[in-house]
Each structure stands twice: as C-alpha cells, then as structure tokens.
C-alpha cells in the first residue's frame, strides 16, 4: 500500500470510528466513564484497528481488532451487558454488510479503481451507515423531536449520495491525482459531519429559544398575577376602611325596601374586588397564564366568556399548563386581532380525573394546515414560522404526554379547540 492509499485509509477510518461513536451514543447514551475517557477509549480503538490493518492486512486479524474493542467499549456505558454486546455485534455486522454490498455494486459496474477500490468501498459503506444513523437519531423509536423538515430528509439523502458519487468520480475517472483526491475525500467527510452537526445545533437553538420564550411568558404571567393580587388587596383594604359607610348605605337601602338598589350595590362590591381576574382557582400556573392572556385579549376589545371549575391541585406540570394554555390563547388572540368580531369563550373543567379545555374564538380569513407525525396541525400566519410554528407542535406534545385527545373545528367563522387530558 503506497503512502497515498495509507493516508486515505487513515482518514476514512477516522470517519468509520466516529460512526461507531455516534451509534453508541444513540444506543447507550452518555458514557458513565466521562467524556475524556470515552474519547481516549475510541482513540485507542482507532489506533489498534488502524495499526493491525496496516501492519498485517490479515482480514481475520482486522475482524478481531474491530469486534473485540467494540465489545470492550460497551462496558463504559450503562445497561445490561448482554444487550450491549448484542447491539455492538449487530452494529459490526451491519457495517460489514454495507461494505459487502458496496463492493458488489462496484464490481457489477466494472469500474476500474485499481488499488483504490478499498477507499471507495469504505467511503460508500460509511456514508450509507452515516445516513441511516442520522435518520434513526432524529426519527427513531421514543424520540421527542417534532418531526423532520423536508429539507433535512433531502440533506440525509443528497449529501451522502453526492459524496459517494464524487468519490467514485475522482478515483474512477481519468487524470488520477493522489494528493488532490485525498483532499477531496477529506473535505467530503468533514462537510457531511459538519452539515449534520450544524443542523443539530440549529434545532437545539430553536427549541431553546422557544423554551425561553415560554418561560418569559410564564414569568410575565406570574408578574401580572401578583399585580392583580396587589390591586385586589388594595381594593379590599379600602373596602374594609369604608365598611362602616357601606354597611350604613346597605342598611338604609334594605330598610327602605329598595332591594334592587341593594343588589346592585353588592355587585359593585364584587366587581371591585375581582376586577381584572378571570380565574381564582388556587392553581398558580393556570390562574396566572389565564388571567394574563385574557388581559391581552381585553386590549383587543374582547370581552371573554370564561368558566373555570377545577380543584387547586392538579396532577399536571406547571410548565405544561403554561405551554398548553399559553399557545392556545396566543393563537386565539392572534386571530381576534385580525377579526372584526371579538368573541372568545374559554371553559376549563375537571371530571373524574379528566381535565377538559374548550376554547372558541371568532376569526376571519382561511386557516392553513400541514401534516406532522400523522396529525393535522395548523400553520402560524406569523412571519417567523420556524419559531412560532412550534406552538401547535407543543400543544400536541402536551396532549400526547398526558395520553389525551385534541379536536378542532374551523367552520362558521369560529375556531374551536377541545382538549382532554387524562391526569390519573
């Protein structure tokens, strides 16, 4: 093996070992030995495997130096030893199968790669394995992502396949230049790894931005709730201070049998005490987000019809309550802002361990839908669709978390959402 082929093998083998590292992260999660030891362990795997191949070239020795370290590496991860070893063997078998398939395809095409066929075969097999790993990592069983965008599916197919085609062209075409081809292969590998890593980081950024937005919204809701409590407390203090006068006035009205006036007087009391508060269930998360979002609706000229009958203690996470109600009422307020009719109905109640939400608002124009994970979801009309479009996905996430159901109806100029959450 000449120097060019040796360097090509070493570079492609770095990618090969990196794919095993990704697969172990997918199968087993974080290493219990720490990241530094994990890195050193895989670096040792690379050194042993590469040295055995270059020093001897014996396929049986190469098999031992591939399977043995893979099995040994499973012990730095948590899990049942038997399950981990079986997964390691499956991964090794899958890698060898992809290499065999790649070699068979090249032999069928009868392309003359001379002594470079090993590099091309390894590149083909590794790119296929990389593509499969990316699909499984983001859309495999138990994953919580909100689905893959079409652009990402295209990237999963186009980038690896394009890299394979370019590798075949530079090694199988005319005008072979060892140094240039080595640089091209290195760039192709780096381009694939960095492109998918960038997508992963962008996905985390958008999710983090959305969570920060929800937390900020929750904090604003709590601040609004505190303001309401302070206003209510101030009103109550004033009422207590003037109670003698109020009692005298009520006594006079009742004494004169002016019962209607007395009732109106009492209604003023009630309105002054509860002004600005739509929910007072004792559940801080629900009360705060509901009062805050409905106060926003008031600024749009809406007089919400609200009925909330739930116990103080609910078996639901406060963040989930804020996320669900916040997104539902944000969508309603967005529609009401662009509607001449200002009708909003909110009903929340509990019955035999099931929490029900009914939110109905008037709207104008047309709604837009898309399919996500087998469900129809509504597309936001805001400009920042990447971030704000997470709203409906988050609603569905909360519903699925509590094994619930969601139904929507957008007929008759009203958009209605009915949700059931099973809390027991």
GROMACS .gro file of C-alpha atoms in nm:
model
  424
    1UNK     CA    1   0.000   0.000   0.000
    2UNK     CA    2   0.151   0.332  -0.109
    3UNK     CA    3   0.158   0.648   0.103
    4UNK     CA    4  -0.149   0.799  -0.064
    5UNK     CA    5  -0.363   0.492  -0.001
    6UNK     CA    6  -0.237   0.467   0.355
    7UNK     CA    7  -0.336   0.827   0.429
    8UNK     CA    8  -0.672   0.774   0.258
    9UNK     CA    9  -0.735   0.466   0.472
   10UNK     CA   10  -0.641   0.651   0.793
   11UNK     CA   11  -0.870   0.943   0.713
   12UNK     CA   12  -1.166   0.724   0.613
   13UNK     CA   13  -1.109   0.508   0.922
   14UNK     CA   14  -1.138   0.816   1.144
   15UNK     CA   15  -1.484   0.865   0.996
   16UNK     CA   16  -1.556   0.493   1.043
   17UNK     CA   17  -1.470   0.501   1.416
   18UNK     CA   18  -1.665   0.826   1.453
   19UNK     CA   19  -1.973   0.645   1.320
   20UNK     CA   20  -1.933   0.378   1.590
   21UNK     CA   21  -1.906   0.658   1.846
   22UNK     CA   22  -2.233   0.812   1.719
   23UNK     CA   23  -2.404   0.474   1.720
   24UNK     CA   24  -2.302   0.408   2.080
   25UNK     CA   25  -2.435   0.747   2.182
   26UNK     CA   26  -2.765   0.657   2.013
   27UNK     CA   27  -2.785   0.307   2.165
   28UNK     CA   28  -2.640   0.368   2.511
   29UNK     CA   29  -2.648   0.744   2.579
   30UNK     CA   30  -2.371   0.928   2.765
   31UNK     CA   31  -2.070   0.730   2.884
   32UNK     CA   32  -2.058   0.669   3.257
   33UNK     CA   33  -1.678   0.700   3.240
   34UNK     CA   34  -1.689   1.065   3.137
   35UNK     CA   35  -1.625   1.234   2.803
   36UNK     CA   36  -1.244   1.235   2.831
   37UNK     CA   37  -1.225   0.863   2.897
   38UNK     CA   38  -1.480   0.800   2.623
   39UNK     CA   39  -1.266   0.994   2.375
   40UNK     CA   40  -0.949   0.814   2.482
   41UNK     CA   41  -1.124   0.476   2.453
   42UNK     CA   42  -1.234   0.539   2.094
   43UNK     CA   43  -0.894   0.688   2.007
   44UNK     CA   44  -0.737   0.365   2.134
   45UNK     CA   45  -0.986   0.166   1.923
   46UNK     CA   46  -0.881   0.367   1.618
   47UNK     CA   47  -0.509   0.317   1.688
   48UNK     CA   48  -0.537  -0.060   1.740
   49UNK     CA   49  -0.765  -0.115   1.440
   50UNK     CA   50  -0.556   0.100   1.205
   51UNK     CA   51  -0.222  -0.050   1.316
   52UNK     CA   52  -0.346  -0.408   1.272
   53UNK     CA   53  -0.474  -0.335   0.923
   54UNK     CA   54  -0.162  -0.150   0.803
   55UNK     CA   55   0.090  -0.383   0.970
   56UNK     CA   56  -0.052  -0.717   0.861
   57UNK     CA   57  -0.356  -0.675   0.639
   58UNK     CA   58  -0.489  -1.011   0.755
   59UNK     CA   59  -0.873  -0.998   0.734
   60UNK     CA   60  -0.914  -1.221   1.040
   61UNK     CA   61  -0.688  -1.000   1.249
   62UNK     CA   62  -0.875  -0.697   1.122
   63UNK     CA   63  -1.204  -0.862   1.225
   64UNK     CA   64  -1.073  -0.933   1.576
   65UNK     CA   65  -0.945  -0.575   1.617
   66UNK     CA   66  -1.287  -0.447   1.509
   67UNK     CA   67  -1.519  -0.672   1.709
   68UNK     CA   68  -1.307  -0.703   2.023
   69UNK     CA   69  -1.272  -0.330   2.100
   70UNK     CA   70  -1.638  -0.270   2.010
   71UNK     CA   71  -1.746  -0.525   2.270
   72UNK     CA   72  -1.499  -0.387   2.527
   73UNK     CA   73  -1.624  -0.031   2.471
   74UNK     CA   74  -1.976  -0.127   2.577
   75UNK     CA   75  -1.860  -0.155   2.938
   76UNK     CA   76  -1.807   0.221   2.971
   77UNK     CA   77  -2.182   0.267   2.911
   78UNK     CA   78  -2.480   0.187   3.129
   79UNK     CA   79  -2.714  -0.101   3.054
   80UNK     CA   80  -2.738  -0.479   3.058
   81UNK     CA   81  -2.413  -0.641   2.943
   82UNK     CA   82  -2.591  -0.893   2.721
   83UNK     CA   83  -2.800  -0.628   2.548
   84UNK     CA   84  -2.499  -0.401   2.495
   85UNK     CA   85  -2.287  -0.679   2.346
   86UNK     CA   86  -2.566  -0.786   2.110
   87UNK     CA   87  -2.605  -0.429   1.989
   88UNK     CA   88  -2.230  -0.397   1.936
   89UNK     CA   89  -2.225  -0.719   1.732
   90UNK     CA   90  -2.528  -0.604   1.532
   91UNK     CA   91  -2.355  -0.274   1.456
   92UNK     CA   92  -2.039  -0.451   1.344
   93UNK     CA   93  -2.238  -0.691   1.125
   94UNK     CA   94  -2.431  -0.403   0.969
   95UNK     CA   95  -2.105  -0.224   0.887
   96UNK     CA   96  -1.954  -0.534   0.723
   97UNK     CA   97  -2.278  -0.597   0.531
   98UNK     CA   98  -2.273  -0.245   0.391
   99UNK     CA   99  -1.911  -0.293   0.284
  100UNK     CA  100  -2.001  -0.620   0.106
  101UNK     CA  101  -2.295  -0.456  -0.070
  102UNK     CA  102  -2.079  -0.161  -0.176
  103UNK     CA  103  -1.809  -0.393  -0.315
  104UNK     CA  104  -2.070  -0.596  -0.506
  105UNK     CA  105  -2.216  -0.280  -0.662
  106UNK     CA  106  -1.873  -0.160  -0.775
  107UNK     CA  107  -1.792  -0.498  -0.923
  108UNK     CA  108  -2.120  -0.501  -1.117
  109UNK     CA  109  -2.039  -0.162  -1.268
  110UNK     CA  110  -1.695  -0.285  -1.369
  111UNK     CA  111  -1.531   0.047  -1.289
  112UNK     CA  112  -1.153   0.023  -1.266
  113UNK     CA  113  -1.045   0.180  -0.937
  114UNK     CA  114  -0.707   0.000  -0.946
  115UNK     CA  115  -0.564  -0.021  -0.593
  116UNK     CA  116  -0.805   0.247  -0.464
  117UNK     CA  117  -1.112   0.024  -0.452
  118UNK     CA  118  -1.075  -0.021  -0.075
  119UNK     CA  119  -1.103   0.354  -0.018
  120UNK     CA  120  -1.411   0.380  -0.239
  121UNK     CA  121  -1.580   0.079  -0.076
  122UNK     CA  122  -1.516   0.213   0.274
  123UNK     CA  123  -1.640   0.556   0.174
  124UNK     CA  124  -1.963   0.413   0.027
  125UNK     CA  125  -2.035   0.192   0.328
  126UNK     CA  126  -1.956   0.465   0.580
  127UNK     CA  127  -2.173   0.723   0.407
  128UNK     CA  128  -2.466   0.481   0.397
  129UNK     CA  129  -2.421   0.399   0.766
  130UNK     CA  130  -2.394   0.770   0.847
  131UNK     CA  131  -2.719   0.843   0.665
  132UNK     CA  132  -2.903   0.561   0.847
  133UNK     CA  133  -2.772   0.683   1.182
  134UNK     CA  134  -2.896   1.037   1.115
  135UNK     CA  135  -3.242   0.907   1.030
  136UNK     CA  136  -3.256   0.689   1.340
  137UNK     CA  137  -3.114   0.956   1.571
  138UNK     CA  138  -3.384   1.208   1.487
  139UNK     CA  139  -3.680   0.989   1.399
  140UNK     CA  140  -3.623   0.660   1.576
  141UNK     CA  141  -3.849   0.500   1.840
  142UNK     CA  142  -3.902   0.706   2.153
  143UNK     CA  143  -3.762   1.026   2.005
  144UNK     CA  144  -3.932   1.350   2.115
  145UNK     CA  145  -3.847   1.569   1.819
  146UNK     CA  146  -4.135   1.734   1.642
  147UNK     CA  147  -4.065   1.568   1.309
  148UNK     CA  148  -3.811   1.623   1.034
  149UNK     CA  149  -3.838   1.904   0.785
  150UNK     CA  150  -3.841   1.813   0.415
  151UNK     CA  151  -3.509   1.993   0.370
  152UNK     CA  152  -3.346   1.765   0.624
  153UNK     CA  153  -3.474   1.450   0.455
  154UNK     CA  154  -3.322   1.581   0.131
  155UNK     CA  155  -2.994   1.653   0.308
  156UNK     CA  156  -2.983   1.300   0.453
  157UNK     CA  157  -3.013   1.159   0.100
  158UNK     CA  158  -2.832   1.416  -0.115
  159UNK     CA  159  -2.520   1.479   0.097
  160UNK     CA  160  -2.407   1.117   0.148
  161UNK     CA  161  -2.510   1.005  -0.202
  162UNK     CA  162  -2.342   1.309  -0.355
  163UNK     CA  163  -2.026   1.233  -0.157
  164UNK     CA  164  -2.027   0.873  -0.283
  165UNK     CA  165  -2.067   0.985  -0.645
  166UNK     CA  166  -1.786   1.241  -0.615
  167UNK     CA  167  -1.557   0.980  -0.457
  168UNK     CA  168  -1.626   0.737  -0.742
  169UNK     CA  169  -1.558   1.007  -0.999
  170UNK     CA  170  -1.229   1.125  -0.852
  171UNK     CA  171  -1.097   0.769  -0.806
  172UNK     CA  172  -1.253   0.602  -1.108
  173UNK     CA  173  -1.226   0.883  -1.360
  174UNK     CA  174  -0.929   0.979  -1.565
  175UNK     CA  175  -0.648   1.203  -1.453
  176UNK     CA  176  -0.588   1.040  -1.113
  177UNK     CA  177  -0.406   1.274  -0.871
  178UNK     CA  178  -0.334   1.111  -0.537
  179UNK     CA  179  -0.285   1.427  -0.332
  180UNK     CA  180  -0.585   1.610  -0.476
  181UNK     CA  181  -0.814   1.308  -0.437
  182UNK     CA  182  -0.710   1.271  -0.075
  183UNK     CA  183  -0.800   1.635  -0.008
  184UNK     CA  184  -1.139   1.589  -0.180
  185UNK     CA  185  -1.227   1.283   0.029
  186UNK     CA  186  -1.126   1.465   0.348
  187UNK     CA  187  -1.340   1.765   0.258
  188UNK     CA  188  -1.638   1.542   0.175
  189UNK     CA  189  -1.622   1.368   0.512
  190UNK     CA  190  -1.584   1.696   0.701
  191UNK     CA  191  -1.866   1.853   0.502
  192UNK     CA  192  -2.109   1.573   0.592
  193UNK     CA  193  -2.019   1.570   0.960
  194UNK     CA  194  -2.031   1.949   0.997
  195UNK     CA  195  -2.353   1.987   0.797
  196UNK     CA  196  -2.549   1.746   1.015
  197UNK     CA  197  -2.387   1.879   1.331
  198UNK     CA  198  -2.492   2.230   1.228
  199UNK     CA  199  -2.849   2.114   1.173
  200UNK     CA  200  -2.850   1.952   1.518
  201UNK     CA  201  -2.722   2.273   1.681
  202UNK     CA  202  -2.978   2.485   1.495
  203UNK     CA  203  -3.255   2.252   1.611
  204UNK     CA  204  -3.138   2.286   1.971
  205UNK     CA  205  -3.117   2.664   1.928
  206UNK     CA  206  -3.477   2.691   1.807
  207UNK     CA  207  -3.603   2.465   2.085
  208UNK     CA  208  -3.405   2.663   2.342
  209UNK     CA  209  -3.539   2.991   2.202
  210UNK     CA  210  -3.892   2.858   2.220
  211UNK     CA  211  -3.848   2.737   2.579
  212UNK     CA  212  -3.702   3.073   2.679
  213UNK     CA  213  -3.998   3.243   2.518
  214UNK     CA  214  -4.236   3.021   2.714
  215UNK     CA  215  -4.051   3.081   3.041
  216UNK     CA  216  -4.051   3.456   2.980
  217UNK     CA  217  -4.423   3.438   2.908
  218UNK     CA  218  -4.476   3.238   3.227
  219UNK     CA  219  -4.279   3.493   3.430
  220UNK     CA  220  -4.480   3.778   3.279
  221UNK     CA  221  -4.798   3.592   3.366
  222UNK     CA  222  -4.685   3.545   3.727
  223UNK     CA  223  -4.591   3.915   3.745
  224UNK     CA  224  -4.936   4.007   3.612
  225UNK     CA  225  -5.096   3.777   3.868
  226UNK     CA  226  -4.900   3.944   4.150
  227UNK     CA  227  -5.015   4.281   4.021
  228UNK     CA  228  -5.376   4.160   4.026
  229UNK     CA  229  -5.334   4.031   4.380
  230UNK     CA  230  -5.189   4.363   4.490
  231UNK     CA  231  -5.476   4.555   4.329
  232UNK     CA  232  -5.730   4.321   4.484
  233UNK     CA  233  -5.564   4.352   4.823
  234UNK     CA  234  -5.561   4.732   4.795
  235UNK     CA  235  -5.929   4.733   4.699
  236UNK     CA  236  -6.011   4.506   4.991
  237UNK     CA  237  -5.826   4.735   5.233
  238UNK     CA  238  -6.018   5.035   5.106
  239UNK     CA  239  -6.344   4.843   5.138
  240UNK     CA  240  -6.262   4.743   5.494
  241UNK     CA  241  -6.174   5.103   5.572
  242UNK     CA  242  -6.506   5.226   5.435
  243UNK     CA  243  -6.707   4.927   5.554
  244UNK     CA  244  -6.899   5.134   5.810
  245UNK     CA  245  -7.020   5.369   5.537
  246UNK     CA  246  -7.100   5.080   5.306
  247UNK     CA  247  -7.289   4.899   5.583
  248UNK     CA  248  -7.489   5.213   5.658
  249UNK     CA  249  -7.576   5.256   5.291
  250UNK     CA  250  -7.688   4.893   5.258
  251UNK     CA  251  -7.886   4.918   5.583
  252UNK     CA  252  -8.066   5.227   5.455
  253UNK     CA  253  -8.148   5.064   5.117
  254UNK     CA  254  -8.279   4.746   5.280
  255UNK     CA  255  -8.474   4.948   5.538
  256UNK     CA  256  -8.643   5.137   5.256
  257UNK     CA  257  -8.710   4.802   5.083
  258UNK     CA  258  -8.504   4.910   4.785
  259UNK     CA  259  -8.376   4.559   4.732
  260UNK     CA  260  -8.281   4.611   4.367
  261UNK     CA  261  -8.055   4.901   4.458
  262UNK     CA  262  -7.903   4.694   4.740
  263UNK     CA  263  -7.823   4.410   4.498
  264UNK     CA  264  -7.660   4.649   4.252
  265UNK     CA  265  -7.458   4.794   4.538
  266UNK     CA  266  -7.333   4.445   4.627
  267UNK     CA  267  -7.250   4.374   4.264
  268UNK     CA  268  -7.026   4.679   4.262
  269UNK     CA  269  -6.850   4.534   4.567
  270UNK     CA  270  -6.789   4.204   4.387
  271UNK     CA  271  -6.668   4.372   4.067
  272UNK     CA  272  -6.428   4.596   4.254
  273UNK     CA  273  -6.277   4.302   4.440
  274UNK     CA  274  -6.242   4.067   4.143
  275UNK     CA  275  -6.175   4.325   3.871
  276UNK     CA  276  -5.911   4.201   3.623
  277UNK     CA  277  -5.923   3.844   3.748
  278UNK     CA  278  -6.086   3.572   3.539
  279UNK     CA  279  -5.953   3.272   3.730
  280UNK     CA  280  -5.901   3.226   4.101
  281UNK     CA  281  -5.879   2.850   4.139
  282UNK     CA  282  -5.577   2.845   4.366
  283UNK     CA  283  -5.364   2.681   4.094
  284UNK     CA  284  -5.089   2.943   4.036
  285UNK     CA  285  -4.979   2.827   3.691
  286UNK     CA  286  -5.329   2.810   3.544
  287UNK     CA  287  -5.459   3.127   3.713
  288UNK     CA  288  -5.160   3.337   3.613
  289UNK     CA  289  -5.138   3.236   3.246
  290UNK     CA  290  -5.516   3.256   3.202
  291UNK     CA  291  -5.552   3.598   3.364
  292UNK     CA  292  -5.251   3.729   3.173
  293UNK     CA  293  -5.360   3.611   2.829
  294UNK     CA  294  -5.720   3.723   2.881
  295UNK     CA  295  -5.599   4.067   2.987
  296UNK     CA  296  -5.420   4.079   2.650
  297UNK     CA  297  -5.750   3.987   2.483
  298UNK     CA  298  -5.916   4.279   2.665
  299UNK     CA  299  -5.674   4.522   2.500
  300UNK     CA  300  -5.806   4.394   2.163
  301UNK     CA  301  -6.163   4.491   2.259
  302UNK     CA  302  -6.265   4.138   2.359
  303UNK     CA  303  -6.497   4.057   2.648
  304UNK     CA  304  -6.414   3.694   2.716
  305UNK     CA  305  -6.676   3.449   2.839
  306UNK     CA  306  -6.488   3.246   3.097
  307UNK     CA  307  -6.588   2.949   3.310
  308UNK     CA  308  -6.321   2.769   3.513
  309UNK     CA  309  -6.410   2.497   3.763
  310UNK     CA  310  -6.109   2.293   3.867
  311UNK     CA  311  -5.954   2.190   4.201
  312UNK     CA  312  -5.647   2.367   4.337
  313UNK     CA  313  -5.422   2.064   4.298
  314UNK     CA  314  -5.381   1.913   3.951
  315UNK     CA  315  -5.156   1.622   3.855
  316UNK     CA  316  -5.003   1.821   3.570
  317UNK     CA  317  -4.670   2.001   3.547
  318UNK     CA  318  -4.697   2.384   3.579
  319UNK     CA  319  -4.482   2.428   3.266
  320UNK     CA  320  -4.718   2.204   3.068
  321UNK     CA  321  -5.018   2.412   3.181
  322UNK     CA  322  -4.844   2.734   3.076
  323UNK     CA  323  -4.730   2.586   2.746
  324UNK     CA  324  -5.073   2.449   2.656
  325UNK     CA  325  -5.287   2.746   2.761
  326UNK     CA  326  -5.029   2.999   2.651
  327UNK     CA  327  -5.017   2.865   2.295
  328UNK     CA  328  -5.394   2.816   2.270
  329UNK     CA  329  -5.470   3.171   2.386
  330UNK     CA  330  -5.185   3.319   2.181
  331UNK     CA  331  -5.341   3.164   1.871
  332UNK     CA  332  -5.686   3.292   1.974
  333UNK     CA  333  -5.557   3.646   2.038
  334UNK     CA  334  -5.370   3.643   1.706
  335UNK     CA  335  -5.694   3.555   1.524
  336UNK     CA  336  -5.903   3.806   1.724
  337UNK     CA  337  -5.660   4.087   1.643
  338UNK     CA  338  -5.739   4.039   1.273
  339UNK     CA  339  -6.113   3.983   1.317
  340UNK     CA  340  -6.397   4.236   1.328
  341UNK     CA  341  -6.593   4.009   1.559
  342UNK     CA  342  -6.440   3.987   1.904
  343UNK     CA  343  -6.581   3.668   2.052
  344UNK     CA  344  -6.382   3.448   2.286
  345UNK     CA  345  -6.510   3.163   2.500
  346UNK     CA  346  -6.291   2.975   2.748
  347UNK     CA  347  -6.416   2.682   2.954
  348UNK     CA  348  -6.193   2.462   3.168
  349UNK     CA  349  -6.327   2.190   3.395
  350UNK     CA  350  -6.235   1.864   3.565
  351UNK     CA  351  -6.444   1.548   3.564
  352UNK     CA  352  -6.341   1.208   3.702
  353UNK     CA  353  -5.969   1.258   3.654
  354UNK     CA  354  -6.001   1.415   3.308
  355UNK     CA  355  -5.909   1.780   3.250
  356UNK     CA  356  -6.108   1.946   2.970
  357UNK     CA  357  -6.026   2.260   2.774
  358UNK     CA  358  -6.273   2.431   2.540
  359UNK     CA  359  -6.153   2.746   2.364
  360UNK     CA  360  -6.351   2.910   2.086
  361UNK     CA  361  -6.275   3.238   1.909
  362UNK     CA  362  -6.401   3.424   1.606
  363UNK     CA  363  -6.165   3.464   1.311
  364UNK     CA  364  -6.155   3.589   0.954
  365UNK     CA  365  -5.973   3.451   0.651
  366UNK     CA  366  -5.858   3.094   0.594
  367UNK     CA  367  -5.666   2.855   0.816
  368UNK     CA  368  -5.366   2.666   0.681
  369UNK     CA  369  -5.289   2.308   0.779
  370UNK     CA  370  -4.998   2.069   0.743
  371UNK     CA  371  -4.938   1.707   0.842
  372UNK     CA  372  -4.698   1.630   1.127
  373UNK     CA  373  -4.639   1.275   1.254
  374UNK     CA  374  -4.974   1.161   1.115
  375UNK     CA  375  -5.167   1.457   1.261
  376UNK     CA  376  -5.305   1.770   1.103
  377UNK     CA  377  -5.160   2.083   1.263
  378UNK     CA  378  -5.229   2.449   1.194
  379UNK     CA  379  -4.960   2.670   1.046
  380UNK     CA  380  -4.897   3.006   1.206
  381UNK     CA  381  -4.958   3.318   0.999
  382UNK     CA  382  -4.667   3.498   1.165
  383UNK     CA  383  -4.352   3.572   0.967
  384UNK     CA  384  -4.120   3.374   1.196
  385UNK     CA  385  -4.272   3.037   1.116
  386UNK     CA  386  -3.970   2.837   1.231
  387UNK     CA  387  -4.007   2.957   1.591
  388UNK     CA  388  -4.376   3.039   1.619
  389UNK     CA  389  -4.473   2.725   1.429
  390UNK     CA  390  -4.366   2.529   1.733
  391UNK     CA  391  -4.688   2.638   1.905
  392UNK     CA  392  -4.917   2.370   1.764
  393UNK     CA  393  -4.643   2.111   1.789
  394UNK     CA  394  -4.606   2.195   2.158
  395UNK     CA  395  -4.980   2.167   2.214
  396UNK     CA  396  -4.974   1.819   2.061
  397UNK     CA  397  -4.668   1.727   2.270
  398UNK     CA  398  -4.852   1.812   2.594
  399UNK     CA  399  -5.165   1.628   2.479
  400UNK     CA  400  -4.963   1.316   2.396
  401UNK     CA  401  -4.771   1.336   2.723
  402UNK     CA  402  -5.099   1.302   2.916
  403UNK     CA  403  -5.242   1.046   2.668
  404UNK     CA  404  -5.513   1.294   2.572
  405UNK     CA  405  -5.709   1.393   2.265
  406UNK     CA  406  -5.745   1.715   2.068
  407UNK     CA  407  -6.022   1.810   1.827
  408UNK     CA  408  -6.053   2.127   1.619
  409UNK     CA  409  -6.329   2.288   1.419
  410UNK     CA  410  -6.286   2.596   1.199
  411UNK     CA  411  -6.634   2.623   1.047
  412UNK     CA  412  -6.887   2.904   1.082
  413UNK     CA  413  -6.631   3.179   1.135
  414UNK     CA  414  -6.522   3.030   1.467
  415UNK     CA  415  -6.214   2.833   1.553
  416UNK     CA  416  -6.276   2.584   1.833
  417UNK     CA  417  -6.029   2.362   2.015
  418UNK     CA  418  -6.140   2.085   2.252
  419UNK     CA  419  -5.876   1.904   2.453
  420UNK     CA  420  -5.892   1.617   2.702
  421UNK     CA  421  -5.600   1.530   2.932
  422UNK     CA  422  -5.601   1.216   3.145
  423UNK     CA  423  -5.444   1.312   3.479
  424UNK     CA  424  -5.487   0.983   3.664
   0.00000   0.00000   0.00000
